[in-house]
């Protein structure tokens, strides 16, 4: 769409600077409190990131857990197009573990980092600046023994003394780093300041012209996207970001925002990515479904209101010409014009089901397909119109629960104005069937207590949210819970036409995450 206020149009990409997109949803994004994805879910996400067209996938931090190591190994083996990257501190054991996880990758990248700010060096690392410099050089050299592509990050760069930062960056390049990444680790910088830092670094360290200059911004002051953009304007050629802005604390720069800024204002910014923007909406929904992090309604680009117009004057303008109030054509990010089309019904068979899922970007194993198909048939009996959103929710639920320790086989709840609410749940663990009954303040409370009885896990409910997958009365309920178990937080999500069953699925999903651990 080319509009008077939008820069996008055919031909404008020619001559534009290429900006590389480094996705860290599976590493920094997974550090968001409560998110814990299993290997199957991570692979599903990595495959979608490849379809989206990201240049680099940071698949995890292999030394931190066996789960991370296995996920990075699996993604390195199966995902071919993007570079696959593993994170490591400038410590031999970390680097060797990352190399081991990446050994089947076509194009592996080891990302080594060490803090360079005075506050981190003195209070966290308790080392001298010379020692840190030596560790950075040794870390890059060791990574270089295993991989051609090595990224180096001076952690907390925006609070690092400029001369020391230049010294470390130049030394890392001399040691073999092919990418230098400048992180605003604590989200402290402002756009003007961060842009200046990138321009000054380019001026002071000419060796940066031989490598990729990357940025990695956190969102503590809500400036991660603005800071990344200002860095691009001032010479950065790679942006590290996450889908839906997930990440440590307030998160990282949101990829969909960076990409759509560069796309919508291409002529002004003269920079372009390789992202297939038509995959953005689907990727965002998939990440939200699998992580349990719902998307703020008014979130830029992917929020449910991002293309909704309510004031009379705006709707009138839209009806006359969409570009009066829309700077992005929703189809450009993969939304259909009506955005909720009916696609399959009661009579659809397995073949149609599988092939439609494939057009949505989901390739399920035979077992997963069987489970998802059974859920689809159940839903088709209850709900007249099944939308893509319904299907995506079912598939995400299936993928989420496929490898769970306990499976919910059955739930029966009773309540009324004159009786104490009760719930019976039946779970399966390997071959064993466990059935428990409990009462509670309401049907949801009774179900959760019955699940605690059945699994032997005591949890504290920190938050509980219900929303509807689509707008109709027969919509599927989508429940998100946050549980505290033994001092740690676990997110759970469940989908069902019955809100109580959706709640039980979500509660059990969080317990299962704790148990798989
Ligand atoms: O925020 C940060 O500094 C990081 C580094 C590991 C790049 O995530
Ligand atoms: Zn980070």
Coordinates of C-alpha atoms and ligand atoms in Angstrom, one line a residue:
X1 CA 0.0 0.0 0.0
X2 CA 1.4 3.4 -0.9
X3 CA -0.3 6.3 0.8
X4 CA 0.4 10.0 1.1
X5 CA 1.6 9.5 4.6
X6 CA 3.3 6.1 4.2
X7 CA 6.7 5.6 2.5
X8 CA 6.1 2.0 1.4
X9 CA 5.6 1.3 -2.2
X10 CA 7.0 -0.9 -5.0
X11 CA 10.6 -0.3 -5.8
X12 CA 11.5 1.6 -2.7
X13 CA 13.7 -1.3 -1.3
X14 CA 16.2 -0.8 -4.1
X15 CA 19.4 0.7 -2.6
X16 CA 18.1 0.5 1.0
X17 CA 20.5 -0.5 3.7
X18 CA 20.0 -4.1 4.8
X19 CA 19.2 -4.4 8.5
X20 CA 19.7 -7.9 10.0
X21 CA 17.1 -9.2 12.4
X22 CA 18.4 -11.2 15.3
X23 CA 15.6 -12.8 17.2
X24 CA 16.1 -13.6 20.8
X25 CA 12.5 -14.6 21.7
X26 CA 13.8 -18.1 22.7
X27 CA 16.6 -16.8 24.9
X28 CA 16.0 -13.3 26.3
X29 CA 12.2 -13.7 25.6
X30 CA 12.2 -16.9 27.5
X31 CA 13.7 -15.1 30.5
X32 CA 10.4 -13.4 31.0
X33 CA 9.1 -14.3 34.4
X34 CA 7.0 -17.5 34.3
X35 CA 7.7 -18.5 30.7
X36 CA 9.0 -22.0 30.4
X37 CA 8.8 -23.6 26.9
X38 CA 9.6 -27.2 26.2
X39 CA 11.8 -28.4 23.4
X40 CA 8.8 -29.2 21.1
X41 CA 7.3 -25.7 21.6
X42 CA 10.7 -24.1 21.0
X43 CA 11.2 -26.0 17.8
X44 CA 7.7 -25.0 16.6
X45 CA 8.6 -21.3 17.3
X46 CA 12.0 -21.6 15.7
X47 CA 10.4 -23.0 12.5
X48 CA 8.0 -20.2 12.4
X49 CA 10.8 -17.6 12.9
X50 CA 12.5 -19.2 9.9
X51 CA 9.3 -18.7 7.9
X52 CA 9.1 -15.2 9.1
X53 CA 12.5 -14.6 7.6
X54 CA 14.7 -13.7 10.6
X55 CA 18.4 -13.7 9.9
X56 CA 19.6 -15.2 13.3
X57 CA 17.7 -17.2 15.9
X58 CA 19.2 -17.1 19.4
X59 CA 17.9 -20.4 20.5
X60 CA 19.0 -20.5 24.1
X61 CA 21.8 -20.4 26.7
X62 CA 23.0 -24.0 26.6
X63 CA 25.0 -24.1 29.8
X64 CA 22.0 -23.0 32.0
X65 CA 20.0 -26.2 31.8
X66 CA 19.7 -29.5 30.0
X67 CA 16.4 -28.3 28.5
X68 CA 18.1 -25.3 27.0
X69 CA 21.0 -27.5 25.7
X70 CA 18.5 -29.9 24.1
X71 CA 16.4 -27.2 22.5
X72 CA 19.4 -25.4 21.0
X73 CA 20.7 -28.8 19.7
X74 CA 17.3 -29.7 18.2
X75 CA 16.9 -26.3 16.5
X76 CA 20.5 -26.4 15.2
X77 CA 19.8 -29.7 13.6
X78 CA 16.3 -28.9 12.2
X79 CA 16.2 -25.2 11.3
X80 CA 18.4 -24.6 8.2
X81 CA 17.9 -21.1 6.8
X82 CA 18.7 -18.7 9.6
X83 CA 22.0 -18.7 11.5
X84 CA 21.4 -20.5 14.8
X85 CA 23.0 -18.9 17.9
X86 CA 23.8 -20.0 21.4
X87 CA 24.7 -17.7 24.3
X88 CA 27.7 -18.1 26.5
X89 CA 29.6 -16.1 29.2
X90 CA 33.3 -15.6 28.5
X91 CA 33.9 -18.8 30.4
X92 CA 35.4 -21.9 28.8
X93 CA 32.7 -24.3 30.0
X94 CA 29.9 -22.1 28.7
X95 CA 31.5 -21.7 25.3
X96 CA 32.3 -25.4 24.9
X97 CA 28.7 -26.3 25.9
X98 CA 27.3 -23.8 23.4
X99 CA 29.6 -25.3 20.7
X100 CA 28.5 -28.8 21.6
X101 CA 24.8 -27.8 21.3
X102 CA 25.4 -26.1 17.9
X103 CA 27.4 -28.9 16.4
X104 CA 24.7 -29.9 13.9
X105 CA 24.0 -26.3 12.8
X106 CA 24.6 -25.4 9.2
X107 CA 25.7 -21.9 10.2
X108 CA 26.4 -21.8 14.0
X109 CA 27.0 -18.6 15.9
X110 CA 28.4 -18.4 19.5
X111 CA 27.4 -15.2 21.3
X112 CA 29.8 -14.4 24.1
X113 CA 29.2 -11.6 26.6
X114 CA 30.9 -10.0 29.6
X115 CA 29.9 -6.9 31.6
X116 CA 32.0 -3.8 31.0
X117 CA 30.4 -1.1 33.2
X118 CA 32.2 -0.1 36.4
X119 CA 29.2 -1.0 38.5
X120 CA 29.0 -4.6 37.0
X121 CA 32.8 -5.1 37.0
X122 CA 33.2 -4.0 40.6
X123 CA 30.0 -5.3 42.3
X124 CA 29.0 -8.3 40.2
X125 CA 32.2 -9.7 38.7
X126 CA 34.6 -8.3 41.4
X127 CA 37.4 -8.1 38.9
X128 CA 39.7 -5.5 37.5
X129 CA 39.1 -3.9 34.1
X130 CA 42.3 -5.5 32.7
X131 CA 41.0 -8.9 33.8
X132 CA 37.7 -8.3 32.1
X133 CA 39.4 -7.2 28.9
X134 CA 41.5 -10.3 28.9
X135 CA 38.4 -12.5 29.5
X136 CA 36.6 -10.9 26.6
X137 CA 39.5 -11.6 24.2
X138 CA 40.0 -15.1 25.5
X139 CA 36.2 -15.8 25.2
X140 CA 36.1 -14.6 21.6
X141 CA 39.2 -16.6 20.7
X142 CA 37.8 -19.8 22.2
X143 CA 34.4 -19.3 20.5
X144 CA 36.2 -18.7 17.2
X145 CA 37.8 -22.2 17.5
X146 CA 34.3 -23.6 17.3
X147 CA 32.4 -21.3 15.0
X148 CA 33.1 -18.9 12.1
X149 CA 30.4 -16.5 13.3
X150 CA 31.1 -15.1 16.7
X151 CA 29.1 -12.3 18.4
X152 CA 30.6 -10.3 21.3
X153 CA 28.4 -8.2 23.7
X154 CA 29.9 -5.9 26.3
X155 CA 27.0 -6.2 28.8
X156 CA 25.6 -2.9 30.3
X157 CA 27.4 -1.0 27.5
X158 CA 25.3 2.1 27.9
X159 CA 26.7 2.5 31.5
X160 CA 30.2 1.7 30.4
X161 CA 33.0 4.4 30.3
X162 CA 33.3 5.3 26.6
X163 CA 37.1 4.9 26.2
X164 CA 37.0 1.5 27.9
X165 CA 34.0 0.4 25.8
X166 CA 36.0 1.3 22.6
X167 CA 39.0 -0.6 23.9
X168 CA 37.0 -3.8 24.6
X169 CA 35.2 -3.6 21.3
X170 CA 38.4 -3.1 19.3
X171 CA 40.0 -6.0 21.1
X172 CA 37.1 -8.3 20.6
X173 CA 37.2 -7.6 16.8
X174 CA 40.9 -8.2 16.7
X175 CA 40.3 -11.5 18.5
X176 CA 37.9 -12.6 15.8
X177 CA 34.4 -11.3 16.6
X178 CA 32.3 -11.0 13.4
X179 CA 29.5 -9.1 15.2
X180 CA 29.7 -6.6 18.0
X181 CA 26.5 -6.1 19.9
X182 CA 25.9 -3.0 22.0
X183 CA 23.3 -3.8 24.7
X184 CA 21.3 -1.3 26.7
X185 CA 21.0 -4.0 29.3
X186 CA 19.0 -2.1 31.9
X187 CA 17.0 0.0 29.4
X188 CA 18.5 3.2 30.8
X189 CA 19.4 5.1 27.6
X190 CA 17.3 7.6 25.7
X191 CA 17.0 7.6 21.8
X192 CA 19.3 10.7 21.4
X193 CA 21.9 9.4 23.7
X194 CA 21.9 5.9 22.3
X195 CA 22.1 7.1 18.7
X196 CA 25.0 9.3 19.6
X197 CA 26.7 6.3 21.3
X198 CA 26.5 4.2 18.1
X199 CA 27.7 7.1 15.9
X200 CA 30.6 7.9 18.3
X201 CA 31.6 4.2 18.5
X202 CA 31.7 4.0 14.7
X203 CA 33.9 7.2 14.7
X204 CA 36.2 5.9 17.4
X205 CA 36.6 2.3 16.4
X206 CA 37.1 2.1 12.6
X207 CA 37.4 -1.7 12.8
X208 CA 33.6 -1.7 13.3
X209 CA 33.3 -1.2 9.5
X210 CA 34.6 -4.7 9.0
X211 CA 31.9 -6.4 11.2
X212 CA 28.2 -6.2 11.9
X213 CA 27.3 -3.6 14.5
X214 CA 24.3 -4.8 16.4
X215 CA 22.1 -3.3 19.2
X216 CA 20.0 -5.0 21.9
X217 CA 17.7 -2.7 23.8
X218 CA 15.6 -3.4 26.9
X219 CA 12.3 -1.6 27.6
X220 CA 12.5 -0.5 31.2
X221 CA 11.7 3.1 30.2
X222 CA 9.5 2.1 27.3
X223 CA 12.2 3.2 24.8
X224 CA 13.6 -0.1 23.5
X225 CA 12.1 0.3 20.0
X226 CA 12.9 4.1 19.8
X227 CA 16.5 3.4 20.9
X228 CA 16.9 0.6 18.4
X229 CA 15.6 2.8 15.6
X230 CA 17.9 5.7 16.5
X231 CA 20.8 3.2 16.5
X232 CA 19.8 2.1 13.0
X233 CA 19.7 5.7 11.9
X234 CA 23.2 6.2 13.3
X235 CA 24.8 3.2 11.7
X236 CA 23.7 0.0 13.4
X237 CA 23.1 -2.8 10.9
X238 CA 21.5 -5.4 13.2
X239 CA 18.7 -5.2 15.7
X240 CA 18.2 -7.8 18.4
X241 CA 14.5 -8.1 19.3
X242 CA 11.7 -10.4 20.4
X243 CA 8.2 -11.1 19.2
X244 CA 5.6 -9.2 21.2
X245 CA 8.5 -7.5 23.0
X246 CA 9.0 -10.4 25.4
X247 CA 12.1 -10.4 27.6
X248 CA 13.7 -9.9 30.9
X249 CA 11.8 -7.4 33.1
X250 CA 9.9 -5.0 30.9
X251 CA 11.1 -6.9 27.8
X252 CA 13.2 -6.3 24.7
X253 CA 12.5 -4.2 21.6
X254 CA 9.4 -5.7 19.8
X255 CA 10.4 -7.1 16.5
X256 CA 7.0 -6.4 14.8
X257 CA 7.3 -2.8 15.7
X258 CA 10.9 -2.3 14.4
X259 CA 10.1 -4.2 11.2
X260 CA 6.9 -2.3 10.5
X261 CA 8.6 1.1 11.3
X262 CA 11.3 0.3 8.7
X263 CA 8.7 -1.0 6.3
X264 CA 6.2 1.8 6.7
X265 CA 8.8 4.6 6.6
X266 CA 11.2 2.9 4.2
X267 CA 11.7 5.9 2.0
X268 CA 12.6 8.2 4.9
X269 CA 14.8 5.6 6.7
X270 CA 16.2 3.9 3.6
X271 CA 16.7 0.7 5.5
X272 CA 15.0 -2.7 4.9
X273 CA 14.8 -6.1 6.6
X274 CA 14.3 -9.5 5.1
X275 CA 11.1 -10.2 7.1
X276 CA 8.0 -11.5 5.4
X277 CA 5.6 -9.1 7.0
X278 CA 2.6 -11.3 6.1
X279 CA 3.8 -13.8 8.8
X280 CA 3.8 -11.2 11.6
X281 CA 0.3 -11.6 12.9
X282 CA 0.4 -15.4 12.9
X283 CA 3.9 -15.4 14.6
X284 CA 2.7 -13.1 17.3
X285 CA -0.4 -15.2 18.0
X286 CA 1.7 -18.4 18.1
X287 CA 4.1 -16.9 20.6
X288 CA 1.3 -15.6 22.8
X289 CA -0.5 -19.0 22.7
X290 CA 2.6 -21.0 23.6
X291 CA 4.1 -18.7 26.2
X292 CA 0.9 -17.8 27.9
X293 CA 1.7 -14.1 27.6
X294 CA -1.4 -12.4 26.3
X295 CA -1.0 -9.3 24.1
X296 CA -2.1 -5.9 25.4
X297 CA -5.2 -4.9 23.4
X298 CA -3.7 -1.6 22.3
X299 CA -0.2 -3.0 21.5
X300 CA 1.2 -1.4 18.3
X301 CA 0.9 -3.6 15.2
X302 CA -0.4 -6.9 16.8
X303 CA -2.8 -5.7 19.5
X304 CA -6.4 -6.6 18.8
X305 CA -7.3 -2.9 18.6
X306 CA -4.3 -1.9 16.3
X307 CA -6.7 -1.8 13.3
X308 CA -10.0 -1.1 15.1
X309 CA -11.7 2.2 14.6
X310 CA -14.4 3.3 16.9
X311 CA -15.0 7.1 16.7
X312 CA -17.8 8.1 14.3
X313 CA -15.5 10.5 12.4
X314 CA -12.8 7.9 12.0
X315 CA -15.2 5.2 10.8
X316 CA -16.8 7.6 8.4
X317 CA -13.3 8.4 7.0
X318 CA -12.3 4.8 6.8
X319 CA -15.5 3.9 4.8
X320 CA -14.6 6.6 2.3
X321 CA -10.9 5.7 2.1
X322 CA -9.0 3.4 4.5
X323 CA -5.9 5.5 4.3
X324 CA -7.5 8.4 6.0
X325 CA -6.9 6.7 9.3
X326 CA -4.8 3.6 8.5
X327 CA -1.1 3.9 7.8
X328 CA -0.6 0.2 7.5
X329 CA -2.8 -2.1 5.4
X330 CA -3.7 -4.9 7.8
X331 CA -3.1 -7.5 5.1
X332 CA 0.5 -6.5 5.1
X333 CA 1.0 -8.2 8.5
X334 CA -1.1 -11.1 7.5
X335 CA -4.5 -10.2 8.8
X336 CA -7.4 -11.0 6.5
X337 CA -9.8 -8.1 5.9
X338 CA -12.5 -9.7 8.0
X339 CA -9.8 -11.3 10.1
X340 CA -12.0 -14.2 11.3
X341 CA -13.1 -16.3 8.5
X342 CA -15.0 -19.6 8.8
X343 CA -12.9 -22.3 7.4
X344 CA -13.8 -25.8 8.6
X345 CA -16.9 -27.4 10.1
X346 CA -18.3 -30.5 11.6
X347 CA -18.0 -32.5 8.4
X348 CA -14.4 -31.7 7.6
X349 CA -12.1 -34.7 7.6
X350 CA -8.5 -35.3 8.9
X351 CA -7.0 -34.5 5.5
X352 CA -8.7 -31.1 5.2
X353 CA -7.8 -30.4 8.8
X354 CA -4.1 -31.3 8.3
X355 CA -3.9 -29.3 5.1
X356 CA -5.5 -26.2 6.5
X357 CA -3.2 -26.3 9.5
X358 CA -0.3 -26.5 7.1
X359 CA -1.5 -23.3 5.4
X360 CA -1.5 -21.7 8.8
X361 CA 2.1 -22.9 9.3
X362 CA 1.6 -25.8 11.7
X363 CA 3.2 -29.2 10.9
X364 CA 2.1 -31.7 13.5
X365 CA 3.3 -35.2 14.2
X366 CA 0.7 -37.9 13.7
X367 CA 0.0 -38.2 17.5
X368 CA -0.3 -34.4 17.8
X369 CA -2.6 -34.3 14.8
X370 CA -4.8 -37.0 16.3
X371 CA -5.2 -35.1 19.5
X372 CA -5.8 -31.8 17.8
X373 CA -8.3 -33.4 15.4
X374 CA -10.3 -34.9 18.3
X375 CA -10.4 -31.5 20.0
X376 CA -11.5 -29.9 16.8
X377 CA -14.4 -32.4 16.4
X378 CA -15.4 -31.8 20.0
X379 CA -15.5 -28.1 19.3
X380 CA -17.3 -28.5 16.0
X381 CA -20.1 -30.2 17.9
X382 CA -20.5 -27.3 20.2
X383 CA -19.6 -24.3 18.0
X384 CA -21.2 -23.5 14.7
X385 CA -18.4 -21.5 13.2
X386 CA -14.7 -22.4 13.7
X387 CA -12.2 -19.7 12.9
X388 CA -8.5 -19.7 12.3
X389 CA -8.1 -18.3 15.8
X390 CA -10.0 -21.3 17.3
X391 CA -7.8 -23.7 15.3
X392 CA -4.6 -21.9 16.4
X393 CA -5.7 -22.1 20.0
X394 CA -6.5 -25.8 19.8
X395 CA -3.1 -26.6 18.1
X396 CA -1.2 -24.5 20.6
X397 CA -3.0 -26.3 23.5
X398 CA -2.1 -29.7 21.9
X399 CA 1.5 -28.8 21.4
X400 CA 1.7 -27.4 24.9
X401 CA 0.2 -30.4 26.5
X402 CA 1.7 -33.2 24.3
X403 CA 4.6 -33.9 26.5
X404 CA 3.0 -33.1 29.9
X405 CA 3.6 -35.2 33.0
X406 CA -0.1 -35.3 33.9
X407 CA -2.9 -35.3 31.3
X408 CA -6.4 -34.2 32.1
X409 CA -8.8 -37.0 31.0
X410 CA -12.0 -35.8 32.6
X411 CA -13.5 -33.2 34.8
X412 CA -16.9 -33.0 36.3
X413 CA -18.1 -30.1 38.5
X414 CA -21.3 -29.4 40.4
X415 CA -22.5 -26.2 41.9
X416 CA -25.7 -24.3 42.7
X417 CA -27.0 -21.6 45.0
X418 CA -27.9 -24.3 47.6
X419 CA -24.9 -26.6 47.4
X420 CA -21.1 -26.5 48.0
X421 CA -19.3 -26.5 44.7
X422 CA -17.4 -29.8 44.0
X423 CA -15.2 -31.1 41.3
X424 CA -13.9 -34.5 40.3
X425 CA -10.8 -34.7 38.1
X426 CA -9.3 -37.7 36.5
X427 CA -5.7 -37.5 35.4
X428 CA -3.3 -39.9 33.6
X429 CA 0.3 -40.2 34.4
X430 CA 2.1 -42.8 32.1
X431 CA -0.3 -45.7 32.5
X432 CA -1.6 -44.7 36.0
X433 CA -5.1 -43.1 36.4
X434 CA -5.6 -40.8 39.4
X435 CA -9.1 -39.5 40.3
X436 CA -9.7 -37.0 43.1
X437 CA -12.7 -35.0 44.4
X438 CA -12.6 -31.7 46.2
X439 CA -14.8 -28.8 47.2
X440 CA -14.1 -25.1 47.0
X441 CA -15.5 -21.6 46.9
X442 CA -16.6 -22.1 43.3
X443 CA -16.3 -24.6 40.5
X444 CA -12.9 -23.2 39.5
X445 CA -11.6 -23.3 43.0
X446 CA -12.9 -26.8 43.6
X447 CA -11.3 -28.0 40.3
X448 CA -7.9 -26.5 41.3
X449 CA -8.0 -28.1 44.7
X450 CA -8.9 -31.5 43.1
X451 CA -5.9 -31.0 40.8
X452 CA -3.6 -30.3 43.8
X453 CA -4.9 -33.4 45.5
X454 CA -4.3 -35.5 42.4
X455 CA -0.8 -34.2 41.7
X456 CA 0.4 -33.7 45.2
X457 CA 1.6 -30.2 44.2
X458 CA 0.5 -27.2 46.4
X459 CA 0.3 -23.9 44.5
X460 CA -0.6 -20.3 45.2
X461 CA -2.7 -18.6 42.5
X462 CA -1.1 -15.2 41.8
X463 CA -3.3 -14.2 38.8
X464 CA -6.2 -15.6 36.8
X465 CA -7.4 -14.1 33.5
X466 CA -10.2 -15.3 31.2
X467 CA -10.8 -14.1 27.7
X468 CA -12.7 -15.3 24.7
X469 CA -10.9 -16.5 21.5
X470 CA -13.6 -15.0 19.3
X471 CA -16.5 -12.6 19.9
X472 CA -19.5 -15.0 19.9
X473 CA -21.4 -16.5 22.9
X474 CA -20.2 -20.0 22.0
X475 CA -16.5 -18.8 21.9
X476 CA -13.8 -20.9 23.4
X477 CA -12.6 -19.6 26.8
X478 CA -8.9 -18.8 27.0
X479 CA -7.6 -18.9 30.6
X480 CA -4.2 -17.7 31.7
X481 CA -3.0 -18.4 35.3
X482 CA 0.2 -17.5 37.2
X483 CA 1.0 -19.9 40.0
X484 CA 3.7 -19.7 42.7
X485 CA 5.1 -23.1 43.6
X486 CA 8.0 -23.4 46.0
X487 CA 8.9 -19.7 45.5
X488 CA 9.0 -19.9 41.7
X489 CA 6.4 -18.6 39.2
X490 CA 4.8 -20.7 36.5
X491 CA 2.4 -19.6 33.8
X492 CA -0.3 -21.9 32.6
X493 CA -2.7 -21.6 29.8
X494 CA -5.8 -23.6 28.8
X495 CA -8.5 -23.4 26.1
X496 CA -11.9 -25.0 26.2
X497 CA -15.5 -24.0 25.4
X498 CA -16.2 -24.6 29.1
X499 CA -14.5 -21.9 31.2
X500 CA -14.1 -24.3 34.2
X501 CA -12.4 -26.9 32.0
X502 CA -10.2 -24.2 30.5
X503 CA -9.3 -23.1 34.0
X504 CA -8.4 -26.7 35.0
X505 CA -6.3 -27.1 31.9
X506 CA -4.4 -23.9 32.6
X507 CA -3.8 -24.8 36.3
X508 CA -2.6 -28.3 35.3
X509 CA -0.4 -26.8 32.6
X510 CA 1.4 -24.6 35.1
X511 CA 1.8 -27.6 37.6
X512 CA 3.2 -29.7 34.7
X513 CA 5.8 -27.0 33.9
X514 CA 6.9 -27.1 37.6
X515 CA 7.1 -30.9 37.4
X516 CA 9.2 -30.9 34.3
X517 CA 11.4 -28.4 35.6
Ligands
LIG1 O1 20.6 -7.5 28.0 C1 21.8 -8.0 27.8 O2 22.8 -7.3 28.0 C2 21.8 -9.3 27.2 C3 23.2 -9.7 26.8 C4 23.4 -11.2 27.0 C5 23.3 -9.4 25.3 O3 20.9 -10.0 27.1
LIG2 ZN1 19.0 -8.7 27.2

